[in-house]
Every structure is written in structure tokens, then in C-alpha cells.
CSV table of C-alpha atoms in Angstrom, one decimal:
chain,number,residue,atom,x,y,z
T,1259,MET,CA,-91.3,-119.8,80.0
T,1260,GLY,CA,-88.9,-122.3,81.4
T,1261,LYS,CA,-88.7,-125.9,80.2
T,1262,LYS,CA,-90.8,-128.3,82.2
T,1263,LYS,CA,-88.9,-130.9,84.0
T,1264,THR,CA,-89.9,-134.5,84.3
T,1265,GLY,CA,-87.8,-136.2,87.0
T,1266,LEU,CA,-84.2,-135.3,86.2
T,1267,ILE,CA,-84.6,-134.8,82.5
T,1268,THR,CA,-86.0,-131.6,80.9
T,1269,ASP,CA,-88.7,-131.9,78.2
T,1270,GLU,CA,-86.2,-130.5,75.7
T,1271,VAL,CA,-83.6,-133.1,76.5
T,1272,ARG,CA,-86.1,-135.9,76.6
T,1273,GLU,CA,-87.3,-134.8,73.1
T,1274,LEU,CA,-83.7,-134.8,71.9
T,1275,ILE,CA,-83.1,-138.3,73.4
T,1276,ASN,CA,-86.1,-139.7,71.6
T,1277,GLU,CA,-85.2,-138.0,68.4
T,1278,VAL,CA,-81.6,-139.1,68.3
T,1279,ALA,CA,-82.5,-142.6,69.5
T,1280,ARG,CA,-84.6,-142.9,66.3
T,1281,GLU,CA,-81.4,-142.1,64.5
T,1282,THR,CA,-79.5,-145.0,66.3
T,1283,ALA,CA,-78.0,-142.7,69.0
T,1284,SER,CA,-78.8,-141.4,72.5
T,1285,MET,CA,-78.3,-138.1,74.1
T,1286,ALA,CA,-78.9,-138.9,77.8
T,1287,TYR,CA,-77.3,-135.9,79.6
T,1288,ILE,CA,-78.7,-137.0,82.9
T,1289,ASP,CA,-78.9,-140.5,84.4
T,1290,GLY,CA,-80.9,-140.7,87.6
T,1291,MET,CA,-79.7,-143.2,90.2
T,1292,GLY,CA,-81.8,-143.5,93.4
T,1293,GLY,CA,-83.1,-140.0,93.1
T,1294,GLU,CA,-79.5,-138.6,92.7
T,1295,VAL,CA,-77.9,-137.4,89.6
T,1296,ASN,CA,-75.1,-139.8,88.6
T,1297,TYR,CA,-72.8,-137.7,86.5
T,1298,PHE,CA,-70.4,-140.5,86.0
T,1299,ARG,CA,-73.1,-142.6,84.3
T,1300,ALA,CA,-74.3,-139.6,82.4
T,1301,MET,CA,-70.8,-139.0,81.0
T,1302,GLU,CA,-70.5,-142.6,80.1
T,1303,SER,CA,-73.8,-142.4,78.1
T,1304,LEU,CA,-72.4,-139.5,76.1
T,1305,LEU,CA,-69.1,-141.3,75.5
T,1306,PHE,CA,-70.8,-144.5,74.3
T,1307,ASN,CA,-72.8,-142.5,71.8
T,1308,TYR,CA,-70.2,-139.9,70.8
T,1309,LYS,CA,-69.2,-141.5,67.5
T,1310,LYS,CA,-72.8,-142.1,66.5
T,1311,LEU,CA,-73.7,-138.5,67.2
T,1312,ALA,CA,-70.6,-137.4,65.3
T,1313,ALA,CA,-71.8,-139.3,62.3
T,1314,LEU,CA,-75.3,-138.1,62.7
T,1315,VAL,CA,-74.4,-134.4,62.7
T,1316,ALA,CA,-71.7,-134.8,60.0
T,1317,ASP,CA,-74.4,-135.5,57.3
T,1318,TYR,CA,-76.6,-132.4,57.2
T,1319,GLU,CA,-78.4,-133.4,54.1
T,1320,ALA,CA,-79.4,-136.8,55.4
T,1321,TYR,CA,-80.4,-135.4,58.8
T,1322,THR,CA,-82.7,-132.8,57.3
T,1323,HIS,CA,-84.1,-134.9,54.5
T,1324,VAL,CA,-87.9,-135.1,54.6
T,1325,GLU,CA,-90.5,-136.8,52.4
T,1326,LEU,CA,-94.2,-137.6,52.5
T,1327,GLN,CA,-95.3,-141.2,52.2
T,1328,GLY,CA,-98.8,-142.4,51.7
T,1329,ARG,CA,-100.4,-138.9,52.0
T,1330,SER,CA,-102.6,-136.9,49.6
T,1331,ALA,CA,-101.4,-133.8,47.9
T,1332,SER,CA,-103.3,-131.6,50.4
T,1333,ILE,CA,-104.5,-131.9,53.9
T,1334,SER,CA,-107.1,-130.1,56.0
T,1335,SER,CA,-106.9,-129.3,59.7
T,1336,TYR,CA,-109.3,-127.5,62.1
T,1337,SER,CA,-108.5,-124.8,64.6
T,1338,PRO,CA,-111.1,-123.2,66.8
T,1339,SER,CA,-109.7,-119.8,66.1
T,1340,SER,CA,-109.4,-120.0,62.3
T,1341,GLY,CA,-111.7,-122.9,61.3
T,1342,TYR,CA,-110.6,-125.3,58.6
T,1343,THR,CA,-107.3,-124.6,56.8
T,1344,TYR,CA,-105.9,-126.4,53.8
T,1345,ARG,CA,-102.2,-127.1,53.2
T,1346,THR,CA,-100.6,-128.4,50.1
T,1347,GLU,CA,-97.9,-131.1,50.1
T,1348,GLU,CA,-95.3,-128.4,49.5
T,1349,ASP,CA,-96.5,-126.5,52.6
T,1350,ILE,CA,-96.3,-129.6,54.7
T,1351,LEU,CA,-92.8,-130.5,53.4
T,1352,GLU,CA,-91.6,-127.0,54.0
T,1353,GLU,CA,-92.8,-127.1,57.6
T,1354,MET,CA,-91.2,-130.5,58.1
T,1355,LYS,CA,-87.9,-129.3,56.6
T,1356,ARG,CA,-87.9,-126.3,58.8
T,1357,ASP,CA,-88.5,-128.4,61.9
T,1358,LYS,CA,-85.7,-130.8,60.9
T,1359,ILE,CA,-83.2,-127.9,60.4
T,1360,ILE,CA,-84.0,-126.5,63.8
T,1361,SER,CA,-83.6,-130.0,65.3
T,1362,TYR,CA,-80.3,-130.4,63.4
T,1363,HIS,CA,-78.8,-127.2,64.8
T,1364,ARG,CA,-79.9,-128.1,68.3
T,1365,THR,CA,-78.5,-131.6,68.1
T,1366,ARG,CA,-75.2,-130.2,66.6
T,1367,ALA,CA,-74.9,-127.7,69.4
T,1368,ARG,CA,-75.3,-130.5,72.0
T,1369,PHE,CA,-72.7,-132.6,70.2
T,1370,GLU,CA,-70.2,-129.8,70.1
T,1371,GLU,CA,-70.4,-129.4,73.9
T,1372,ILE,CA,-69.4,-133.1,74.2
T,1373,ASP,CA,-66.8,-132.8,71.5
T,1374,ARG,CA,-65.0,-129.9,73.2
T,1375,VAL,CA,-64.7,-132.0,76.4
T,1376,VAL,CA,-63.5,-135.1,74.5
T,1377,LYS,CA,-60.8,-133.0,72.6
T,1378,LEU,CA,-59.7,-131.4,75.9
T,1379,PHE,CA,-58.7,-134.9,77.3
T,1380,ALA,CA,-57.5,-136.5,74.0
T,1381,GLU,CA,-53.8,-136.1,74.9
T,1382,ARG,CA,-54.1,-137.7,78.3
T,1383,LYS,CA,-52.6,-141.2,78.7
T,1384,GLU,CA,-55.9,-142.5,80.1
T,1385,PHE,CA,-57.7,-141.5,76.8
T,1386,HIS,CA,-56.5,-144.8,75.4
T,1387,VAL,CA,-59.1,-146.5,77.5
T,1388,ILE,CA,-61.8,-144.1,76.2
T,1389,ARG,CA,-61.0,-145.0,72.6
T,1390,MET,CA,-61.1,-148.7,73.3
T,1391,TYR,CA,-63.9,-149.0,75.8
T,1392,TYR,CA,-66.4,-146.4,74.6
T,1393,PHE,CA,-65.4,-145.6,71.0
T,1394,GLY,CA,-64.7,-149.2,69.8
T,1395,GLU,CA,-61.3,-148.1,68.4
T,1396,ASP,CA,-57.9,-149.7,69.0
T,1397,ALA,CA,-55.4,-148.0,71.4
T,1398,GLN,CA,-54.1,-145.8,68.6
T,1399,GLY,CA,-57.5,-144.5,67.6
T,1400,ASN,CA,-57.9,-146.7,64.5
T,1401,GLU,CA,-61.3,-148.2,63.5
T,1402,ARG,CA,-61.5,-151.9,64.2
T,1403,PRO,CA,-62.7,-154.4,61.7
T,1404,ALA,CA,-66.5,-154.7,61.2
T,1405,GLY,CA,-68.0,-157.2,63.6
T,1406,ALA,CA,-65.0,-157.1,66.0
T,1407,GLU,CA,-66.0,-158.1,69.5
T,1408,PRO,CA,-66.1,-155.3,72.1
T,1409,TYR,CA,-63.0,-155.0,74.2
T,1410,THR,CA,-63.0,-156.7,77.5
T,1411,TRP,CA,-61.0,-155.1,80.4
T,1412,GLU,CA,-58.5,-158.0,80.1
T,1413,ALA,CA,-58.1,-157.3,76.3
T,1414,ILE,CA,-57.7,-153.6,77.0
T,1415,ALA,CA,-55.1,-154.3,79.6
T,1416,ALA,CA,-53.2,-156.7,77.4
T,1417,GLU,CA,-52.9,-154.2,74.6
T,1418,LEU,CA,-51.9,-151.3,76.8
T,1419,GLU,CA,-49.4,-153.6,78.7
T,1420,GLY,CA,-47.8,-154.3,75.3
T,1421,MET,CA,-47.3,-150.5,75.0
T,1422,GLY,CA,-45.7,-150.3,78.4
T,1423,LEU,CA,-48.6,-148.3,79.9
T,1424,ILE,CA,-50.4,-150.5,82.5
T,1425,ARG,CA,-50.1,-153.9,84.1
T,1426,ASP,CA,-53.6,-155.3,84.5
T,1427,ALA,CA,-57.3,-154.9,84.1
T,1428,LYS,CA,-57.7,-153.3,87.5
T,1429,SER,CA,-55.3,-150.5,86.4
T,1430,ALA,CA,-57.3,-150.1,83.1
T,1431,ARG,CA,-60.6,-149.7,85.1
T,1432,ARG,CA,-58.8,-147.2,87.5
T,1433,TRP,CA,-57.8,-145.1,84.5
T,1434,ARG,CA,-61.4,-145.2,83.2
T,1435,ASN,CA,-62.8,-144.1,86.5
T,1436,LYS,CA,-60.3,-141.2,86.8
T,1437,ILE,CA,-60.7,-139.8,83.3
T,1438,VAL,CA,-64.5,-140.2,83.1
T,1439,ASN,CA,-64.9,-138.5,86.5
T,1440,ASP,CA,-62.7,-135.6,85.3
T,1441,MET,CA,-64.6,-135.3,82.0
T,1442,ALA,CA,-67.9,-135.2,83.9
T,1443,VAL,CA,-66.7,-132.3,86.0
T,1444,CYS,CA,-65.8,-130.4,82.8
T,1445,MET,CA,-69.1,-131.4,81.2
T,1446,PHE,CA,-71.5,-130.8,84.1
T,1447,GLY,CA,-69.6,-128.3,86.3
T,1448,LYS,CA,-69.8,-127.8,90.1
T,1449,PRO,CA,-72.5,-130.4,90.8
T,1450,ALA,CA,-70.5,-133.1,89.2
T,1451,ALA,CA,-67.4,-132.0,91.1
T,1452,VAL,CA,-69.2,-132.5,94.4
T,1453,GLY,CA,-70.4,-135.9,93.2
T,1454,VAL,CA,-66.9,-137.0,92.1
T,1455,GLY,CA,-65.5,-135.9,95.5
T,1456,THR,CA,-68.1,-138.0,97.3
T,1457,TYR,CA,-67.5,-141.0,95.1
T,1458,ARG,CA,-63.7,-140.8,95.6
T,1459,LYS,CA,-64.1,-140.6,99.4
T,1460,GLU,CA,-66.4,-143.7,99.5
T,1461,ARG,CA,-64.0,-145.5,97.2
T,1462,ASP,CA,-61.0,-144.7,99.5
T,1463,LYS,CA,-62.9,-145.9,102.6
T,1464,ALA,CA,-63.7,-149.1,100.8
T,1465,THR,CA,-60.0,-149.8,100.1
T,1466,ASP,CA,-58.7,-148.8,103.5
């Protein structure tokens, strides 16, 4: 049976979004804008949360850890087909652990899809902007000090200008638009390619 869709997000992805959000991350594959799928925004959401997701799936033990709090050693439940059944604390923990393991592998598979796209573009010059704007790193990919303010476009431009790469914030945003659109096509396929083509035509008209 196919997954039920709610708006533009399948129940499976919605469940994943809620689950990862509880772990301080988000897995929004689709971002609806005016009834249309905005693949650029969807790709941005994945990039903003890429490092959080990487940390989440890197710690298997922490992700799959389960414990019972404030419950008795056994619990009863009623089913019309089987009547009352009793489960021990060990039974409950085993079921919870099994669910978390399934969830972990599903989350890891989704992350690996994103990771493949990120690595595909990692050598492009525009990837400096991805590091700085979405990952919170410096232009070389180093972690910034704890509590550092997020980069502004002006700060990004200044750092990249010092490397002889761009001249101003407008150029930095142009780099961002180009690489995120290209990444969206790789991530989402043909529908995103059509959307990117439409976006670029509208942008070109606006600048004529």
C-alpha cells in the first residue's frame, strides 16, 4: 500500500521530520510555496540541517538508546482479537529498541542521499558559500568558534574577496543561487530541473 500524502509531504517524510526535529534537526525534503514545490527552498532546508543530521547518524548508540521512565515493570493492553496481554519491561524496551534501530537506518539512508549530493559539489568554487552560509564554517571548511555570529552576505563577500574569488555580496548570492539550484536538480531530479529553468527565465526577465 502506498504512503498516504498530506499536501506535498508523505506521511513517512512527515514522521521523519518530526522525529529528527526532536533530535534538533529537520528533514524537510519538500517545501510548498503557493501550491507549487519549491525545490530551491527544499534544498536549502537540507543544507541548513546537513551537519546536524551528520552528527545525529554518526552516533548509533546515542540514537538507538532507549529507557523507560516512571513506568511499572509490566504493562497490560487490550486488543479485540486477543483480549488482554501483559508485557514485561524487557519486552517493552526490546520493542522500543527495535523501532529506534529501524528509524536510525531510515534516517541514515536519507542523510546519505544528501551527503552524496554535497560531496558531488564539494570541489566547485561556489561551495565556499555553502560552507559559510549553510554549514557555519569558514571559507576553508574549518569550524568557527562557539558562539560566532552567522555570516552576513557582506562578511562572506569580504572573506572571499580576500581570497581573490568574488567582488561583492551580490556575487556571493549569485554563487549561492547557482550551486543550490544545481544541487536541487541532482537531489530531486527532473521536476527540479524544470523548476530551475523557470526560475532562471523569470530572473533573466527581471534583469533585462
